Amino acid sequence: MFRNSQDGVQHLRGIWTVAQREIAAMLQTKGFWIFCLFYPVFLSLLLFVFWGVSMTFKHTYDDLDISPLSTLDFSSQFDEIRDFFWGDPLHYYVVDRSAENFAAAVRKAKEQRDYEVWSDMWFGASPPSIEEFQKRISTNPNFGLNQILYYRKFREIQEPDVNIETLDSWIENGDIVGYFIIPEEIMATDPSVLFVRPNKGNLALTKKINELEVWFEDLVTRVRQDTLLAQNNFELEQRQQLQEPVRVKIERATTVQSVDLPTAVLPQGNTVPQPPIPNWVKFSTIPFVYLFFVTLGSTANAMVTSTIEEKSSRVAEMLAARMKPSQILDGKLLGNCVVAFIGIGSVCVLVGPPIFLLISTFSGPESNVLTTLFHVSKLFTWLLFLLFGIAFFGYIQTALGSLCDDAKELFTTMYPIALIQMFCVIPAIVYALFNPSGRVTQVLSFIPFLTPSVMVGRLASLPIWPVYLAILLMMVLSVLTIRKFSTALFAHGLVSERAPRGMRRIFGLARKPV
């Protein structure tokens, strides 16, 4: 047992010796310092300048009276940017106890208001009819993701005949943020609508629910006034009713959980649809994907380049004589991973503050956008599958690189990996970006050479924990298998004189005993 522990320590020392050599070699290159220092500093300064200019224009136009020049009102543009970061629509329910089917009239008025806003976006062209607009809304839940339409902010659950107990359970489960009760005397004097809402919630959610309350109050008031105007021969008392706004009385629910918990099937067979993933959440994954590919590609290429240089200078033969092939291969992987994470840390420290400042400025201090963009699960998944990707492709490319003596041989040996990345990895990650929760994406997540990139691409909608753990187990087994294959190939490649021709001979070398 003591002998085995000594062998293990010696093995780890050999790995760390190779890793130190890789780290020292990378720290002496200009490309490392350009990537870790020059680019982050330049991008950070650029973001700070953009933030300063934006805030200067905003404060200048906020202080001036430029009402005739509404197109130059920067405050409205900032509001549009904040609306872009709204997030999922708030789901609500309406209990109609009036005799006039008032909820249907409110729903129709809401669609008419959205249709008018949507029609203005056609800039003089003839827009489709309101029937076509209603059809698009009913068939496409992502319609109106630009936040201009109220349909995107507030969406009504139109499940018929839902009792109060079920609605309270919906609030408790976070499926709706509240429900309105339209009374029987809505057309009478001093009308009021009851709004039952959560008892607790974060600041961003509370502000959104307040906006829902004001919006519904204004909508009901307009519908009520139009209904009274449509009546013929109304008297003075009814004229006074036209000027009375509809007040919303608030009632707090006793208990409530987070509104981010989706529930597919609820009591009494009522179903609440899970809200769609906003486009801005999907697009926010693009920087994670870009940094993933840059880090993965540069790390794997660095491992291959160092291997070819060592082989051409006969250093590889000296390493092979003193250490096991697995030590050399693991040491290269460890050293380049350390260098990669030094670069990632430098980018986070230098570029992180201006990015946080810009997002918090444009989205508002009460928004939960930063929490959504940089959620712990996203950061953990990105880091974990970046390690899997570096190990998976780093082992393969380093083993293939050990068979080559120069860049020409490397190009002819690596073309299968390049074809896989071009025609398999890139299309898979693009599909995962735009459909992160689809069935095809779920299947692609279980294909080992696609799994790291697909999991990074679907950060907007990660799988549930049992599936997530199954993917992790599959990737661990895949990396161990690739490591065994690559170690055998690497051992023969370090002492080979010429790269073998054809994949059959490469697989033959991998099957030979070391």
mmCIF file of N, CA and C in Angstrom, residues 195-274:
data_model
loop_
_atom_site.group_PDB
_atom_site.id
_atom_site.type_symbol
_atom_site.label_atom_id
_atom_site.label_comp_id
_atom_site.label_asym_id
_atom_site.label_seq_id
_atom_site.Cartn_x
_atom_site.Cartn_y
_atom_site.Cartn_z
ATOM 1 N N PHE A 195 -57.792 42.917 -6.732
ATOM 2 C CA PHE A 195 -56.592 42.302 -7.279
ATOM 3 C C PHE A 195 -55.893 41.535 -6.165
ATOM 4 N N VAL A 196 -55.849 40.232 -6.289
ATOM 5 C CA VAL A 196 -55.166 39.366 -5.326
ATOM 6 C C VAL A 196 -53.770 39.080 -5.866
ATOM 7 N N ARG A 197 -52.756 39.426 -5.104
ATOM 8 C CA ARG A 197 -51.375 39.332 -5.559
ATOM 9 C C ARG A 197 -50.522 38.673 -4.476
ATOM 10 N N PRO A 198 -49.281 38.314 -4.787
ATOM 11 C CA PRO A 198 -48.425 37.656 -3.787
ATOM 12 C C PRO A 198 -48.164 38.556 -2.585
ATOM 13 N N ASN A 199 -47.909 37.925 -1.486
ATOM 14 C CA ASN A 199 -47.612 38.657 -0.261
ATOM 15 C C ASN A 199 -46.156 39.090 -0.194
ATOM 16 N N LYS A 200 -45.285 38.344 -0.880
ATOM 17 C CA LYS A 200 -43.863 38.640 -0.868
ATOM 18 C C LYS A 200 -43.327 38.568 -2.285
ATOM 19 N N GLY A 201 -42.160 39.151 -2.477
ATOM 20 C CA GLY A 201 -41.517 39.112 -3.779
ATOM 21 C C GLY A 201 -40.337 40.050 -3.807
ATOM 22 N N ASN A 202 -39.392 39.811 -4.729
ATOM 23 C CA ASN A 202 -38.242 40.705 -4.821
ATOM 24 C C ASN A 202 -38.649 42.042 -5.428
ATOM 25 N N LEU A 203 -37.717 42.996 -5.417
ATOM 26 C CA LEU A 203 -38.020 44.355 -5.848
ATOM 27 C C LEU A 203 -38.402 44.418 -7.319
ATOM 28 N N ALA A 204 -37.686 43.669 -8.175
ATOM 29 C CA ALA A 204 -37.990 43.688 -9.602
ATOM 30 C C ALA A 204 -39.382 43.131 -9.873
ATOM 31 N N LEU A 205 -39.739 42.015 -9.219
ATOM 32 C CA LEU A 205 -41.067 41.422 -9.414
ATOM 33 C C LEU A 205 -42.166 42.346 -8.902
ATOM 34 N N THR A 206 -41.947 42.968 -7.742
ATOM 35 C CA THR A 206 -42.947 43.875 -7.178
ATOM 36 C C THR A 206 -43.223 45.038 -8.116
ATOM 37 N N LYS A 207 -42.169 45.582 -8.728
ATOM 38 C CA LYS A 207 -42.362 46.689 -9.650
ATOM 39 C C LYS A 207 -43.162 46.250 -10.879
ATOM 40 N N LYS A 208 -42.888 45.057 -11.370
ATOM 41 C CA LYS A 208 -43.633 44.564 -12.524
ATOM 42 C C LYS A 208 -45.107 44.343 -12.185
ATOM 43 N N ILE A 209 -45.383 43.799 -10.990
ATOM 44 C CA ILE A 209 -46.775 43.574 -10.594
ATOM 45 C C ILE A 209 -47.499 44.907 -10.411
ATOM 46 N N ASN A 210 -46.794 45.910 -9.871
ATOM 47 C CA ASN A 210 -47.398 47.242 -9.760
ATOM 48 C C ASN A 210 -47.757 47.800 -11.132
ATOM 49 N N GLU A 211 -46.884 47.580 -12.100
ATOM 50 C CA GLU A 211 -47.172 48.043 -13.460
ATOM 51 C C GLU A 211 -48.356 47.292 -14.053
ATOM 52 N N LEU A 212 -48.458 45.989 -13.763
ATOM 53 C CA LEU A 212 -49.622 45.218 -14.209
ATOM 54 C C LEU A 212 -50.906 45.779 -13.597
ATOM 55 N N GLU A 213 -50.862 46.131 -12.339
ATOM 56 C CA GLU A 213 -52.042 46.667 -11.651
ATOM 57 C C GLU A 213 -52.493 47.989 -12.278
ATOM 58 N N VAL A 214 -51.551 48.903 -12.507
ATOM 59 C CA VAL A 214 -51.895 50.205 -13.103
ATOM 60 C C VAL A 214 -52.404 50.028 -14.526
ATOM 61 N N TRP A 215 -51.769 49.140 -15.273
ATOM 62 C CA TRP A 215 -52.179 48.895 -16.658
ATOM 63 C C TRP A 215 -53.603 48.335 -16.733
ATOM 64 N N PHE A 216 -53.914 47.383 -15.885
ATOM 65 C CA PHE A 216 -55.254 46.792 -15.894
ATOM 66 C C PHE A 216 -56.296 47.806 -15.410
ATOM 67 N N GLU A 217 -55.941 48.627 -14.440
ATOM 68 C CA GLU A 217 -56.860 49.662 -13.954
ATOM 69 C C GLU A 217 -57.212 50.631 -15.068
ATOM 70 N N ASP A 218 -56.218 51.082 -15.819
ATOM 71 C CA ASP A 218 -56.468 51.992 -16.937
ATOM 72 C C ASP A 218 -57.289 51.317 -18.023
ATOM 73 N N LEU A 219 -57.012 50.047 -18.286
ATOM 74 C CA LEU A 219 -57.735 49.326 -19.336
ATOM 75 C C LEU A 219 -59.206 49.160 -18.972
ATOM 76 N N VAL A 220 -59.467 48.773 -17.743
ATOM 77 C CA VAL A 220 -60.859 48.593 -17.307
ATOM 78 C C VAL A 220 -61.602 49.925 -17.319
ATOM 79 N N THR A 221 -60.938 50.997 -16.914
ATOM 80 C CA THR A 221 -61.572 52.314 -16.930
ATOM 81 C C THR A 221 -61.974 52.715 -18.339
ATOM 82 N N ARG A 222 -61.090 52.513 -19.306
ATOM 83 C CA ARG A 222 -61.403 52.858 -20.699
ATOM 84 C C ARG A 222 -62.558 52.016 -21.231
ATOM 85 N N VAL A 223 -62.558 50.741 -20.939
ATOM 86 C CA VAL A 223 -63.629 49.867 -21.424
ATOM 87 C C VAL A 223 -64.959 50.265 -20.802
ATOM 88 N N ARG A 224 -64.934 50.591 -19.517
ATOM 89 C CA ARG A 224 -66.175 50.992 -18.847
ATOM 90 C C ARG A 224 -66.719 52.289 -19.432
ATOM 91 N N GLN A 225 -65.847 53.259 -19.700
ATOM 92 C CA GLN A 225 -66.294 54.515 -20.291
ATOM 93 C C GLN A 225 -66.857 54.307 -21.689
ATOM 94 N N ASP A 226 -66.207 53.474 -22.478
ATOM 95 C CA ASP A 226 -66.717 53.193 -23.827
ATOM 96 C C ASP A 226 -68.067 52.495 -23.764
ATOM 97 N N THR A 227 -68.227 51.615 -22.784
ATOM 98 C CA THR A 227 -69.514 50.915 -22.653
ATOM 99 C C THR A 227 -70.633 51.875 -22.291
ATOM 100 N N LEU A 228 -70.376 52.811 -21.392
ATOM 101 C CA LEU A 228 -71.390 53.792 -21.018
ATOM 102 C C LEU A 228 -71.682 54.747 -22.163
ATOM 103 N N LEU A 229 -70.661 55.116 -22.915
ATOM 104 C CA LEU A 229 -70.884 55.998 -24.067
ATOM 105 C C LEU A 229 -71.718 55.332 -25.135
ATOM 106 N N ALA A 230 -71.580 54.017 -25.235
ATOM 107 C CA ALA A 230 -72.359 53.301 -26.259
ATOM 108 C C ALA A 230 -73.843 53.239 -25.921
ATOM 109 N N GLN A 231 -74.189 53.464 -24.670
ATOM 110 C CA GLN A 231 -75.600 53.453 -24.280
ATOM 111 C C GLN A 231 -76.278 54.751 -24.707
ATOM 112 N N ASN A 232 -77.493 54.663 -25.204
ATOM 113 C CA ASN A 232 -78.228 55.829 -25.666
ATOM 114 C C ASN A 232 -79.017 56.444 -24.522
ATOM 115 N N ASN A 233 -79.158 57.795 -24.585
ATOM 116 C CA ASN A 233 -80.003 58.536 -23.646
ATOM 117 C C ASN A 233 -79.577 58.327 -22.195
ATOM 118 N N PHE A 234 -78.275 58.378 -21.944
ATOM 119 C CA PHE A 234 -77.856 58.257 -20.556
ATOM 120 C C PHE A 234 -78.044 59.600 -19.852
ATOM 121 N N GLU A 235 -78.333 59.527 -18.570
ATOM 122 C CA GLU A 235 -78.675 60.696 -17.785
ATOM 123 C C GLU A 235 -77.427 61.297 -17.129
ATOM 124 N N LEU A 236 -77.694 62.370 -16.325
ATOM 125 C CA LEU A 236 -76.592 63.085 -15.694
ATOM 126 C C LEU A 236 -75.785 62.187 -14.771
ATOM 127 N N GLU A 237 -76.463 61.305 -14.057
ATOM 128 C CA GLU A 237 -75.758 60.395 -13.152
ATOM 129 C C GLU A 237 -74.801 59.497 -13.901
ATOM 130 N N GLN A 238 -75.229 59.051 -15.079
ATOM 131 C CA GLN A 238 -74.346 58.203 -15.885
ATOM 132 C C GLN A 238 -73.192 59.010 -16.466
ATOM 133 N N ARG A 239 -73.428 60.280 -16.755
ATOM 134 C CA ARG A 239 -72.330 61.121 -17.229
ATOM 135 C C ARG A 239 -71.253 61.268 -16.146
ATOM 136 N N GLN A 240 -71.715 61.397 -14.922
ATOM 137 C CA GLN A 240 -70.755 61.469 -13.828
ATOM 138 C C GLN A 240 -69.967 60.167 -13.681
ATOM 139 N N GLN A 241 -70.640 59.051 -13.973
ATOM 140 C CA GLN A 241 -69.951 57.764 -13.895
ATOM 141 C C GLN A 241 -68.818 57.663 -14.919
ATOM 142 N N LEU A 242 -68.986 58.354 -16.053
ATOM 143 C CA LEU A 242 -67.954 58.296 -17.081
ATOM 144 C C LEU A 242 -66.628 58.880 -16.581
ATOM 145 N N GLN A 243 -66.704 59.836 -15.677
ATOM 146 C CA GLN A 243 -65.509 60.497 -15.193
ATOM 147 C C GLN A 243 -64.876 59.772 -14.009
ATOM 148 N N GLU A 244 -65.524 58.757 -13.513
ATOM 149 C CA GLU A 244 -65.010 58.031 -12.362
ATOM 150 C C GLU A 244 -64.067 56.910 -12.813
ATOM 151 N N PRO A 245 -62.836 56.955 -12.389
ATOM 152 C CA PRO A 245 -61.931 55.855 -12.739
ATOM 153 C C PRO A 245 -62.259 54.603 -11.937
ATOM 154 N N VAL A 246 -61.922 53.473 -12.495
ATOM 155 C CA VAL A 246 -62.087 52.200 -11.802
ATOM 156 C C VAL A 246 -60.881 51.997 -10.892
ATOM 157 N N ARG A 247 -61.143 51.831 -9.606
ATOM 158 C CA ARG A 247 -60.068 51.635 -8.654
ATOM 159 C C ARG A 247 -59.809 50.141 -8.457
ATOM 160 N N VAL A 248 -58.553 49.806 -8.281
ATOM 161 C CA VAL A 248 -58.163 48.428 -8.017
ATOM 162 C C VAL A 248 -57.814 48.305 -6.547
ATOM 163 N N LYS A 249 -58.563 47.493 -5.846
ATOM 164 C CA LYS A 249 -58.273 47.206 -4.448
ATOM 165 C C LYS A 249 -57.375 45.974 -4.362
ATOM 166 N N ILE A 250 -56.385 46.052 -3.510
ATOM 167 C CA ILE A 250 -55.369 45.007 -3.441
ATOM 168 C C ILE A 250 -55.630 44.103 -2.245
ATOM 169 N N GLU A 251 -55.502 42.827 -2.479
ATOM 170 C CA GLU A 251 -55.568 41.837 -1.408
ATOM 171 C C GLU A 251 -54.355 40.934 -1.541
ATOM 172 N N ARG A 252 -53.650 40.746 -0.439
ATOM 173 C CA ARG A 252 -52.420 39.965 -0.463
ATOM 174 C C ARG A 252 -52.721 38.495 -0.230
ATOM 175 N N ALA A 253 -52.071 37.658 -1.004
ATOM 176 C CA ALA A 253 -52.157 36.219 -0.762
ATOM 177 C C ALA A 253 -51.344 35.884 0.482
ATOM 178 N N THR A 254 -51.747 34.854 1.185
ATOM 179 C CA THR A 254 -51.094 34.521 2.459
ATOM 180 C C THR A 254 -49.696 33.984 2.261
ATOM 181 N N THR A 255 -49.507 33.066 1.297
ATOM 182 C CA THR A 255 -48.189 32.483 1.037
ATOM 183 C C THR A 255 -47.954 32.478 -0.451
ATOM 184 N N VAL A 256 -46.698 32.575 -0.832
ATOM 185 C CA VAL A 256 -46.338 32.536 -2.248
ATOM 186 C C VAL A 256 -44.892 32.106 -2.370
ATOM 187 N N GLN A 257 -44.613 31.363 -3.418
ATOM 188 C CA GLN A 257 -43.245 30.953 -3.721
ATOM 189 C C GLN A 257 -42.753 31.781 -4.884
ATOM 190 N N SER A 258 -41.568 31.457 -5.334
ATOM 191 C CA SER A 258 -40.977 32.213 -6.436
ATOM 192 C C SER A 258 -41.789 32.037 -7.697
ATOM 193 N N VAL A 259 -41.884 33.114 -8.489
ATOM 194 C CA VAL A 259 -42.641 33.035 -9.732
ATOM 195 C C VAL A 259 -41.862 32.330 -10.828
ATOM 196 N N ASP A 260 -40.646 31.943 -10.564
ATOM 197 C CA ASP A 260 -39.855 31.285 -11.592
ATOM 198 C C ASP A 260 -40.038 29.774 -11.598
ATOM 199 N N LEU A 261 -40.947 29.240 -10.767
ATOM 200 C CA LEU A 261 -41.146 27.797 -10.702
ATOM 201 C C LEU A 261 -42.284 27.393 -11.622
ATOM 202 N N PRO A 262 -42.015 26.771 -12.774
ATOM 203 C CA PRO A 262 -43.084 26.374 -13.669
ATOM 204 C C PRO A 262 -43.768 25.101 -13.205
ATOM 205 N N THR A 263 -45.079 25.056 -13.329
ATOM 206 C CA THR A 263 -45.858 23.870 -13.012
ATOM 207 C C THR A 263 -46.705 23.540 -14.236
ATOM 208 N N ALA A 264 -46.555 22.328 -14.729
ATOM 209 C CA ALA A 264 -47.251 21.979 -15.964
ATOM 210 C C ALA A 264 -48.715 21.656 -15.702
ATOM 211 N N VAL A 265 -49.003 20.785 -14.760
ATOM 212 C CA VAL A 265 -50.373 20.369 -14.495
ATOM 213 C C VAL A 265 -50.721 20.708 -13.061
ATOM 214 N N LEU A 266 -51.849 21.404 -12.881
ATOM 215 C CA LEU A 266 -52.257 21.882 -11.579
ATOM 216 C C LEU A 266 -53.546 21.215 -11.152
ATOM 217 N N PRO A 267 -54.022 21.438 -9.903
ATOM 218 C CA PRO A 267 -55.216 20.753 -9.419
ATOM 219 C C PRO A 267 -56.419 20.963 -10.318
ATOM 220 N N GLN A 268 -57.321 19.973 -10.265
ATOM 221 C CA GLN A 268 -58.585 19.977 -10.986
ATOM 222 C C GLN A 268 -58.386 19.984 -12.502
ATOM 223 N N GLY A 269 -57.239 19.512 -12.955
ATOM 224 C CA GLY A 269 -57.023 19.340 -14.376
ATOM 225 C C GLY A 269 -56.713 20.615 -15.119
ATOM 226 N N ASN A 270 -56.560 21.760 -14.414
ATOM 227 C CA ASN A 270 -56.256 23.011 -15.090
ATOM 228 C C ASN A 270 -54.777 23.059 -15.439
ATOM 229 N N THR A 271 -54.471 23.503 -16.616
ATOM 230 C CA THR A 271 -53.106 23.528 -17.115
ATOM 231 C C THR A 271 -52.678 24.961 -17.372
ATOM 232 N N VAL A 272 -51.501 25.319 -16.883
ATOM 233 C CA VAL A 272 -50.934 26.631 -17.134
ATOM 234 C C VAL A 272 -49.731 26.463 -18.045
ATOM 235 N N PRO A 273 -49.709 27.084 -19.217
ATOM 236 C CA PRO A 273 -48.580 26.911 -20.125
ATOM 237 C C PRO A 273 -47.316 27.542 -19.566
ATOM 238 N N GLN A 274 -46.206 26.849 -19.762
ATOM 239 C CA GLN A 274 -44.923 27.386 -19.315
ATOM 240 C C GLN A 274 -44.524 28.540 -20.218
#
